[in-house]
Amino acid sequence: MHIDVLEEDTLVRVGWVDVWVSLYWEDAYRTMGRFTLEVRPTPENLSLLREGRWLKRSDSDLPMRICDRSQQDQDAPFVCSGFAATWLLTRRVSTTIIKDQPAEAAMRQLVADMAPWPRLELGQAGGFDTRFDKRTSSGSVYEYCETIAAACDLGFRIRLTGKGRSKKLLFEVYRPTADPNHRYSTAWGTLTSLGWRFADTDYANVAIVQGAGEGEDRATVTVGDTAAAGSARREIYVDARDVQPDEKKGETAQSASYLTRLADRGGKKLLEQLRTGVIEFDPEDEGLHPGDVLRVQIPEMGYRATVRVAAVILQSQADRTTCTTRLGTPVWTKY
């Protein structure tokens, strides 16, 4: 394996790296992948590895952008780091309101409408009909895509295609289907170097949102799983005073349209208050990719889950390369 280095706007290859001190490379499903590359501080490396240039592994079509370079002292390794190509979506902003519409179409339209980025185009549509039934607005195009993807079990990426001066960056929405052969368990010896962490500290399923007004007259809505009770009910308070009635449209603090906007704010906040869970393991095979669906059993914990691969991490150091699979937050089912 080697790493091609491409010019920022033209995507023309200007060199490559095939020797390094260490490499960390994380490809992710619906969050931003990242990398860290340590090399010897030779004049060639210092000149080649510049901010803005793209890195592409010879065994992958998912490029990373160099965002940061550093060196602690003259004899220390030269370190560059950065993020997956979806990083560029953080540099584009939209104020479009996305609500109750096909998720893939919405994400593709956001990218199509943003200010052009050199050589970025839409890839082939996946044809997913999943609808985004929440509401989101005003933020970076990346934040839009991350919110919509998380709510609709979709992934998004930017791939590099083509050769020479015809290279392109293609934005795609994707969702791999389940493979019945992807079954893993500690009992079968297919979950090795297993590590895990789960938390529900910030989890909430009900949002109480307040907007315009004072005291008992203040506009208030409750959204989420409002039927939940007892320990299953987890509430958060959302101060949405910044969302004011549109007087030009005749809205008041009790108008149905205004209360709907407050409910949308609460729904968006709940999307951020999820249970978190991470499982990492070294797979027997190296054929897993972000988004793949795995059936996982951990008998000693008394749980099993069907869950997507959240990230695939390659680490290379001292002539040793390991590949670790990180699973997303699973919906656990007890045995």
PDB file of C-alpha atoms in Angstrom, residues 35-246:
ATOM      1  CA  PHE A  35      -6.191  10.470   9.560  1.00  0.00           C
ATOM      2  CA  THR A  36      -2.825  11.162  11.163  1.00  0.00           C
ATOM      3  CA  LEU A  37       0.405  10.509   9.255  1.00  0.00           C
ATOM      4  CA  GLU A  38       3.880  10.674  10.804  1.00  0.00           C
ATOM      5  CA  VAL A  39       6.854  10.742   8.436  1.00  0.00           C
ATOM      6  CA  ARG A  40      10.506  11.593   8.609  1.00  0.00           C
ATOM      7  CA  PRO A  41      11.095  15.365   8.274  1.00  0.00           C
ATOM      8  CA  THR A  42      12.877  15.194   4.914  1.00  0.00           C
ATOM      9  CA  PRO A  43      12.783  18.195   2.539  1.00  0.00           C
ATOM     10  CA  GLU A  44      10.742  16.076   0.121  1.00  0.00           C
ATOM     11  CA  ASN A  45       8.065  15.257   2.701  1.00  0.00           C
ATOM     12  CA  LEU A  46       7.893  18.826   3.985  1.00  0.00           C
ATOM     13  CA  SER A  47       7.392  20.102   0.448  1.00  0.00           C
ATOM     14  CA  LEU A  48       4.946  17.407  -0.627  1.00  0.00           C
ATOM     15  CA  LEU A  49       2.592  17.220   2.364  1.00  0.00           C
ATOM     16  CA  ARG A  50       0.943  20.632   2.433  1.00  0.00           C
ATOM     17  CA  GLU A  51      -2.359  21.905   3.797  1.00  0.00           C
ATOM     18  CA  GLY A  52      -5.138  21.586   1.239  1.00  0.00           C
ATOM     19  CA  ARG A  53      -3.690  18.653  -0.642  1.00  0.00           C
ATOM     20  CA  TRP A  54      -5.517  15.337  -0.751  1.00  0.00           C
ATOM     21  CA  LEU A  55      -4.227  11.934   0.358  1.00  0.00           C
ATOM     22  CA  LYS A  56      -5.604   8.738  -1.181  1.00  0.00           C
ATOM     23  CA  ARG A  57      -4.614   5.244  -0.164  1.00  0.00           C
ATOM     24  CA  SER A  58      -3.839   2.970  -3.107  1.00  0.00           C
ATOM     25  CA  ASP A  59      -6.410   0.463  -1.817  1.00  0.00           C
ATOM     26  CA  SER A  60      -9.264   2.958  -1.363  1.00  0.00           C
ATOM     27  CA  ASP A  61     -11.194   5.600  -3.306  1.00  0.00           C
ATOM     28  CA  LEU A  62     -12.028   7.721  -0.235  1.00  0.00           C
ATOM     29  CA  PRO A  63      -9.594  10.662  -0.059  1.00  0.00           C
ATOM     30  CA  MET A  64      -8.584  12.673   2.990  1.00  0.00           C
ATOM     31  CA  ARG A  65      -7.648  16.355   3.073  1.00  0.00           C
ATOM     32  CA  ILE A  66      -4.510  17.584   4.857  1.00  0.00           C
ATOM     33  CA  CYS A  67      -5.707  20.223   7.331  1.00  0.00           C
ATOM     34  CA  ASP A  68      -2.845  20.482   9.822  1.00  0.00           C
ATOM     35  CA  ARG A  69       0.940  20.061   9.848  1.00  0.00           C
ATOM     36  CA  SER A  70       3.296  20.152  12.815  1.00  0.00           C
ATOM     37  CA  GLN A  71       6.720  19.199  14.162  1.00  0.00           C
ATOM     38  CA  GLN A  72       7.683  19.451  17.823  1.00  0.00           C
ATOM     39  CA  ASP A  73      11.410  19.756  17.283  1.00  0.00           C
ATOM     40  CA  GLN A  74      13.962  19.351  14.506  1.00  0.00           C
ATOM     41  CA  ASP A  75      14.593  15.666  15.152  1.00  0.00           C
ATOM     42  CA  ALA A  76      10.972  14.655  15.751  1.00  0.00           C
ATOM     43  CA  PRO A  77       8.723  13.148  13.071  1.00  0.00           C
ATOM     44  CA  PHE A  78       6.811  15.517  10.819  1.00  0.00           C
ATOM     45  CA  VAL A  79       3.059  15.040  11.486  1.00  0.00           C
ATOM     46  CA  CYS A  80       0.176  15.890   9.202  1.00  0.00           C
ATOM     47  CA  SER A  81      -3.481  15.225   9.936  1.00  0.00           C
ATOM     48  CA  GLY A  82      -6.862  15.924   8.467  1.00  0.00           C
ATOM     49  CA  PHE A  83     -10.288  14.670   7.601  1.00  0.00           C
ATOM     50  CA  ALA A  84     -12.285  12.779   5.013  1.00  0.00           C
ATOM     51  CA  ALA A  85     -13.378  14.654   1.898  1.00  0.00           C
ATOM     52  CA  THR A  86     -16.780  15.301   3.491  1.00  0.00           C
ATOM     53  CA  TRP A  87     -14.866  17.962   5.454  1.00  0.00           C
ATOM     54  CA  LEU A  88     -15.412  20.331   2.540  1.00  0.00           C
ATOM     55  CA  LEU A  89     -19.146  20.295   3.323  1.00  0.00           C
ATOM     56  CA  THR A  90     -18.319  22.032   6.625  1.00  0.00           C
ATOM     57  CA  ARG A  91     -17.112  24.998   4.553  1.00  0.00           C
ATOM     58  CA  ARG A  92     -20.482  25.469   2.840  1.00  0.00           C
ATOM     59  CA  VAL A  93     -23.559  26.879   4.593  1.00  0.00           C
ATOM     60  CA  SER A  94     -27.289  26.685   3.903  1.00  0.00           C
ATOM     61  CA  THR A  95     -30.404  28.257   5.417  1.00  0.00           C
ATOM     62  CA  THR A  96     -32.818  25.881   3.660  1.00  0.00           C
ATOM     63  CA  ILE A  97     -35.564  24.329   5.791  1.00  0.00           C
ATOM     64  CA  ILE A  98     -35.599  20.538   5.409  1.00  0.00           C
ATOM     65  CA  LYS A  99     -38.770  18.907   6.701  1.00  0.00           C
ATOM     66  CA  ASP A 100     -40.800  15.811   5.825  1.00  0.00           C
ATOM     67  CA  GLN A 101     -39.144  15.006   2.515  1.00  0.00           C
ATOM     68  CA  PRO A 102     -37.103  12.165   0.996  1.00  0.00           C
ATOM     69  CA  ALA A 103     -33.787  12.105   2.869  1.00  0.00           C
ATOM     70  CA  GLU A 104     -31.468  11.252  -0.019  1.00  0.00           C
ATOM     71  CA  ALA A 105     -33.040  13.800  -2.342  1.00  0.00           C
ATOM     72  CA  ALA A 106     -32.733  16.486   0.346  1.00  0.00           C
ATOM     73  CA  MET A 107     -29.044  15.778   0.935  1.00  0.00           C
ATOM     74  CA  ARG A 108     -28.267  15.741  -2.776  1.00  0.00           C
ATOM     75  CA  GLN A 109     -30.146  18.999  -3.310  1.00  0.00           C
ATOM     76  CA  LEU A 110     -28.228  20.695  -0.506  1.00  0.00           C
ATOM     77  CA  VAL A 111     -24.941  19.755  -2.192  1.00  0.00           C
ATOM     78  CA  ALA A 112     -26.224  20.748  -5.630  1.00  0.00           C
ATOM     79  CA  ASP A 113     -27.339  24.176  -4.378  1.00  0.00           C
ATOM     80  CA  MET A 114     -24.195  25.102  -2.443  1.00  0.00           C
ATOM     81  CA  ALA A 115     -21.455  27.308  -3.869  1.00  0.00           C
ATOM     82  CA  PRO A 116     -19.388  25.084  -6.200  1.00  0.00           C
ATOM     83  CA  TRP A 117     -16.307  23.273  -4.929  1.00  0.00           C
ATOM     84  CA  PRO A 118     -13.651  22.416  -7.553  1.00  0.00           C
ATOM     85  CA  ARG A 119     -14.421  19.090  -9.277  1.00  0.00           C
ATOM     86  CA  LEU A 120     -17.176  18.127  -6.829  1.00  0.00           C
ATOM     87  CA  GLU A 121     -20.246  16.582  -8.481  1.00  0.00           C
ATOM     88  CA  LEU A 122     -23.202  14.446  -7.489  1.00  0.00           C
ATOM     89  CA  GLY A 123     -22.659  10.719  -7.889  1.00  0.00           C
ATOM     90  CA  GLN A 124     -25.370   8.294  -8.904  1.00  0.00           C
ATOM     91  CA  ALA A 125     -28.488   8.378  -6.737  1.00  0.00           C
ATOM     92  CA  GLY A 126     -29.082   5.305  -4.588  1.00  0.00           C
ATOM     93  CA  GLY A 127     -32.853   5.532  -4.938  1.00  0.00           C
ATOM     94  CA  PHE A 128     -33.578   5.438  -1.184  1.00  0.00           C
ATOM     95  CA  ASP A 129     -37.141   6.485  -0.387  1.00  0.00           C
ATOM     96  CA  THR A 130     -36.667   6.955   3.378  1.00  0.00           C
ATOM     97  CA  ARG A 131     -38.259  10.219   4.481  1.00  0.00           C
ATOM     98  CA  PHE A 132     -36.761  12.685   6.923  1.00  0.00           C
ATOM     99  CA  ASP A 133     -39.814  13.452   9.057  1.00  0.00           C
ATOM    100  CA  LYS A 134     -38.039  15.854  11.427  1.00  0.00           C
ATOM    101  CA  ARG A 135     -36.993  19.426  10.701  1.00  0.00           C
ATOM    102  CA  THR A 136     -33.549  20.958  10.390  1.00  0.00           C
ATOM    103  CA  SER A 137     -32.311  24.302   9.115  1.00  0.00           C
ATOM    104  CA  SER A 138     -29.467  26.798   9.137  1.00  0.00           C
ATOM    105  CA  GLY A 139     -25.994  25.349   9.416  1.00  0.00           C
ATOM    106  CA  SER A 140     -23.186  23.869   7.404  1.00  0.00           C
ATOM    107  CA  VAL A 141     -24.123  21.444   4.648  1.00  0.00           C
ATOM    108  CA  TYR A 142     -22.198  18.815   6.611  1.00  0.00           C
ATOM    109  CA  GLU A 143     -24.371  19.391   9.699  1.00  0.00           C
ATOM    110  CA  TYR A 144     -27.493  19.010   7.565  1.00  0.00           C
ATOM    111  CA  CYS A 145     -26.242  15.733   6.090  1.00  0.00           C
ATOM    112  CA  GLU A 146     -25.117  14.371   9.453  1.00  0.00           C
ATOM    113  CA  THR A 147     -28.502  15.150  11.037  1.00  0.00           C
ATOM    114  CA  ILE A 148     -30.530  13.675   8.171  1.00  0.00           C
ATOM    115  CA  ALA A 149     -28.310  10.595   7.861  1.00  0.00           C
ATOM    116  CA  ALA A 150     -28.493   9.819  11.593  1.00  0.00           C
ATOM    117  CA  ALA A 151     -32.293  10.061  11.577  1.00  0.00           C
ATOM    118  CA  CYS A 152     -32.707   7.879   8.477  1.00  0.00           C
ATOM    119  CA  ASP A 153     -30.004   5.183   8.824  1.00  0.00           C
ATOM    120  CA  LEU A 154     -28.060   6.492   5.822  1.00  0.00           C
ATOM    121  CA  GLY A 155     -24.393   7.107   5.196  1.00  0.00           C
ATOM    122  CA  PHE A 156     -22.773   9.750   3.011  1.00  0.00           C
ATOM    123  CA  ARG A 157     -19.318  10.042   1.497  1.00  0.00           C
ATOM    124  CA  ILE A 158     -17.241  11.713  -1.185  1.00  0.00           C
ATOM    125  CA  ARG A 159     -15.344   9.335  -3.468  1.00  0.00           C
ATOM    126  CA  LEU A 160     -12.546  10.026  -5.920  1.00  0.00           C
ATOM    127  CA  THR A 161     -13.062   8.718  -9.455  1.00  0.00           C
ATOM    128  CA  GLY A 162     -11.397   9.077 -12.847  1.00  0.00           C
ATOM    129  CA  LYS A 163      -7.805   9.267 -13.972  1.00  0.00           C
ATOM    130  CA  GLY A 164      -5.288  11.994 -14.690  1.00  0.00           C
ATOM    131  CA  ARG A 165      -6.895  15.383 -15.247  1.00  0.00           C
ATOM    132  CA  SER A 166     -10.367  13.851 -15.471  1.00  0.00           C
ATOM    133  CA  LYS A 167     -10.530  13.020 -11.751  1.00  0.00           C
ATOM    134  CA  LYS A 168     -13.707  14.021  -9.914  1.00  0.00           C
ATOM    135  CA  LEU A 169     -15.050  14.085  -6.371  1.00  0.00           C
ATOM    136  CA  LEU A 170     -18.478  12.426  -6.202  1.00  0.00           C
ATOM    137  CA  PHE A 171     -20.942  12.999  -3.359  1.00  0.00           C
ATOM    138  CA  GLU A 172     -22.982   9.885  -2.613  1.00  0.00           C
ATOM    139  CA  VAL A 173     -25.629   8.749  -0.161  1.00  0.00           C
ATOM    140  CA  TYR A 174     -25.451   5.021   0.562  1.00  0.00           C
ATOM    141  CA  ARG A 175     -26.814   2.276   2.800  1.00  0.00           C
ATOM    142  CA  PRO A 176     -25.409  -1.273   2.456  1.00  0.00           C
ATOM    143  CA  THR A 177     -27.874  -4.131   2.802  1.00  0.00           C
ATOM    144  CA  ALA A 178     -27.478  -6.917   5.352  1.00  0.00           C
ATOM    145  CA  ASP A 179     -25.215  -9.865   4.528  1.00  0.00           C
ATOM    146  CA  PRO A 180     -26.236 -13.076   6.369  1.00  0.00           C
ATOM    147  CA  ASN A 181     -22.573 -14.141   6.477  1.00  0.00           C
ATOM    148  CA  HIS A 182     -21.613 -11.179   8.654  1.00  0.00           C
ATOM    149  CA  ARG A 183     -22.091 -12.912  12.002  1.00  0.00           C
ATOM    150  CA  TYR A 184     -19.629 -12.401  14.861  1.00  0.00           C
ATOM    151  CA  SER A 185     -19.423 -13.652  18.432  1.00  0.00           C
ATOM    152  CA  THR A 186     -16.857 -14.034  21.191  1.00  0.00           C
ATOM    153  CA  ALA A 187     -18.133 -17.627  21.508  1.00  0.00           C
ATOM    154  CA  TRP A 188     -16.971 -18.355  17.955  1.00  0.00           C
ATOM    155  CA  GLY A 189     -13.642 -16.565  18.313  1.00  0.00           C
ATOM    156  CA  THR A 190     -14.582 -14.014  15.638  1.00  0.00           C
ATOM    157  CA  LEU A 191     -14.641 -11.052  18.047  1.00  0.00           C
ATOM    158  CA  THR A 192     -11.016 -10.665  19.121  1.00  0.00           C
ATOM    159  CA  SER A 193      -9.358  -7.738  20.903  1.00  0.00           C
ATOM    160  CA  LEU A 194     -12.856  -6.775  21.980  1.00  0.00           C
ATOM    161  CA  GLY A 195     -13.414  -3.419  23.659  1.00  0.00           C
ATOM    162  CA  TRP A 196     -16.709  -1.696  24.389  1.00  0.00           C
ATOM    163  CA  ARG A 197     -18.336   1.280  26.106  1.00  0.00           C
ATOM    164  CA  PHE A 198     -21.992   2.234  26.592  1.00  0.00           C
ATOM    165  CA  ALA A 199     -23.623   5.265  28.190  1.00  0.00           C
ATOM    166  CA  ASP A 200     -27.038   6.871  28.526  1.00  0.00           C
ATOM    167  CA  THR A 201     -25.931   9.938  30.515  1.00  0.00           C
ATOM    168  CA  ASP A 202     -27.219  12.430  27.938  1.00  0.00           C
ATOM    169  CA  TYR A 203     -30.059  10.313  26.573  1.00  0.00           C
ATOM    170  CA  ALA A 204     -33.470  12.018  26.400  1.00  0.00           C
ATOM    171  CA  ASN A 205     -36.711  11.126  24.655  1.00  0.00           C
ATOM    172  CA  VAL A 206     -38.959  14.037  25.651  1.00  0.00           C
ATOM    173  CA  ALA A 207     -38.249  17.736  25.099  1.00  0.00           C
ATOM    174  CA  ILE A 208     -40.128  20.562  26.801  1.00  0.00           C
ATOM    175  CA  VAL A 209     -39.649  23.627  24.624  1.00  0.00           C
ATOM    176  CA  GLN A 210     -40.440  27.224  25.550  1.00  0.00           C
ATOM    177  CA  GLY A 211     -40.431  30.184  23.214  1.00  0.00           C
ATOM    178  CA  ALA A 212     -41.924  33.675  23.246  1.00  0.00           C
ATOM    179  CA  GLY A 213     -43.865  35.132  26.172  1.00  0.00           C
ATOM    180  CA  GLU A 214     -43.503  35.344  29.932  1.00  0.00           C
ATOM    181  CA  GLY A 215     -44.707  33.269  32.852  1.00  0.00           C
ATOM    182  CA  GLU A 216     -47.874  31.291  32.309  1.00  0.00           C
ATOM    183  CA  ASP A 217     -48.346  32.962  28.919  1.00  0.00           C
ATOM    184  CA  ARG A 218     -45.049  31.685  27.551  1.00  0.00           C
ATOM    185  CA  ALA A 219     -45.410  29.444  24.482  1.00  0.00           C
ATOM    186  CA  THR A 220     -44.679  25.854  25.525  1.00  0.00           C
ATOM    187  CA  VAL A 221     -44.750  22.559  23.629  1.00  0.00           C
ATOM    188  CA  THR A 222     -43.776  19.022  24.585  1.00  0.00           C
ATOM    189  CA  VAL A 223     -42.413  16.705  21.893  1.00  0.00           C
ATOM    190  CA  GLY A 224     -40.907  13.251  21.590  1.00  0.00           C
ATOM    191  CA  ASP A 225     -42.101  10.057  23.224  1.00  0.00           C
ATOM    192  CA  THR A 226     -44.688  11.885  25.320  1.00  0.00           C
ATOM    193  CA  ALA A 227     -46.358   8.609  26.362  1.00  0.00           C
ATOM    194  CA  ALA A 228     -43.181   7.407  28.091  1.00  0.00           C
ATOM    195  CA  ALA A 229     -43.456   7.163  31.878  1.00  0.00           C
ATOM    196  CA  GLY A 230     -41.416   6.235  34.915  1.00  0.00           C
ATOM    197  CA  SER A 231     -37.714   5.570  34.401  1.00  0.00           C
ATOM    198  CA  ALA A 232     -38.328   5.226  30.654  1.00  0.00           C
ATOM    199  CA  ARG A 233     -39.147   8.936  30.436  1.00  0.00           C
ATOM    200  CA  ARG A 234     -36.071  11.163  30.053  1.00  0.00           C
ATOM    201  CA  GLU A 235     -36.851  14.868  29.737  1.00  0.00           C
ATOM    202  CA  ILE A 236     -34.759  17.833  28.662  1.00  0.00           C
ATOM    203  CA  TYR A 237     -35.608  21.520  28.686  1.00  0.00           C
ATOM    204  CA  VAL A 238     -35.056  23.591  25.544  1.00  0.00           C
ATOM    205  CA  ASP A 239     -35.014  27.386  25.765  1.00  0.00           C
ATOM    206  CA  ALA A 240     -36.091  28.526  22.293  1.00  0.00           C
ATOM    207  CA  ARG A 241     -36.694  32.186  23.005  1.00  0.00           C
ATOM    208  CA  ASP A 242     -34.573  32.989  19.964  1.00  0.00           C
ATOM    209  CA  VAL A 243     -37.387  31.520  17.851  1.00  0.00           C
ATOM    210  CA  GLN A 244     -39.889  34.379  17.750  1.00  0.00           C
ATOM    211  CA  PRO A 245     -43.320  34.685  16.102  1.00  0.00           C
ATOM    212  CA  ASP A 246     -43.244  36.092  12.571  1.00  0.00           C
TER     213      ASP A 246
END
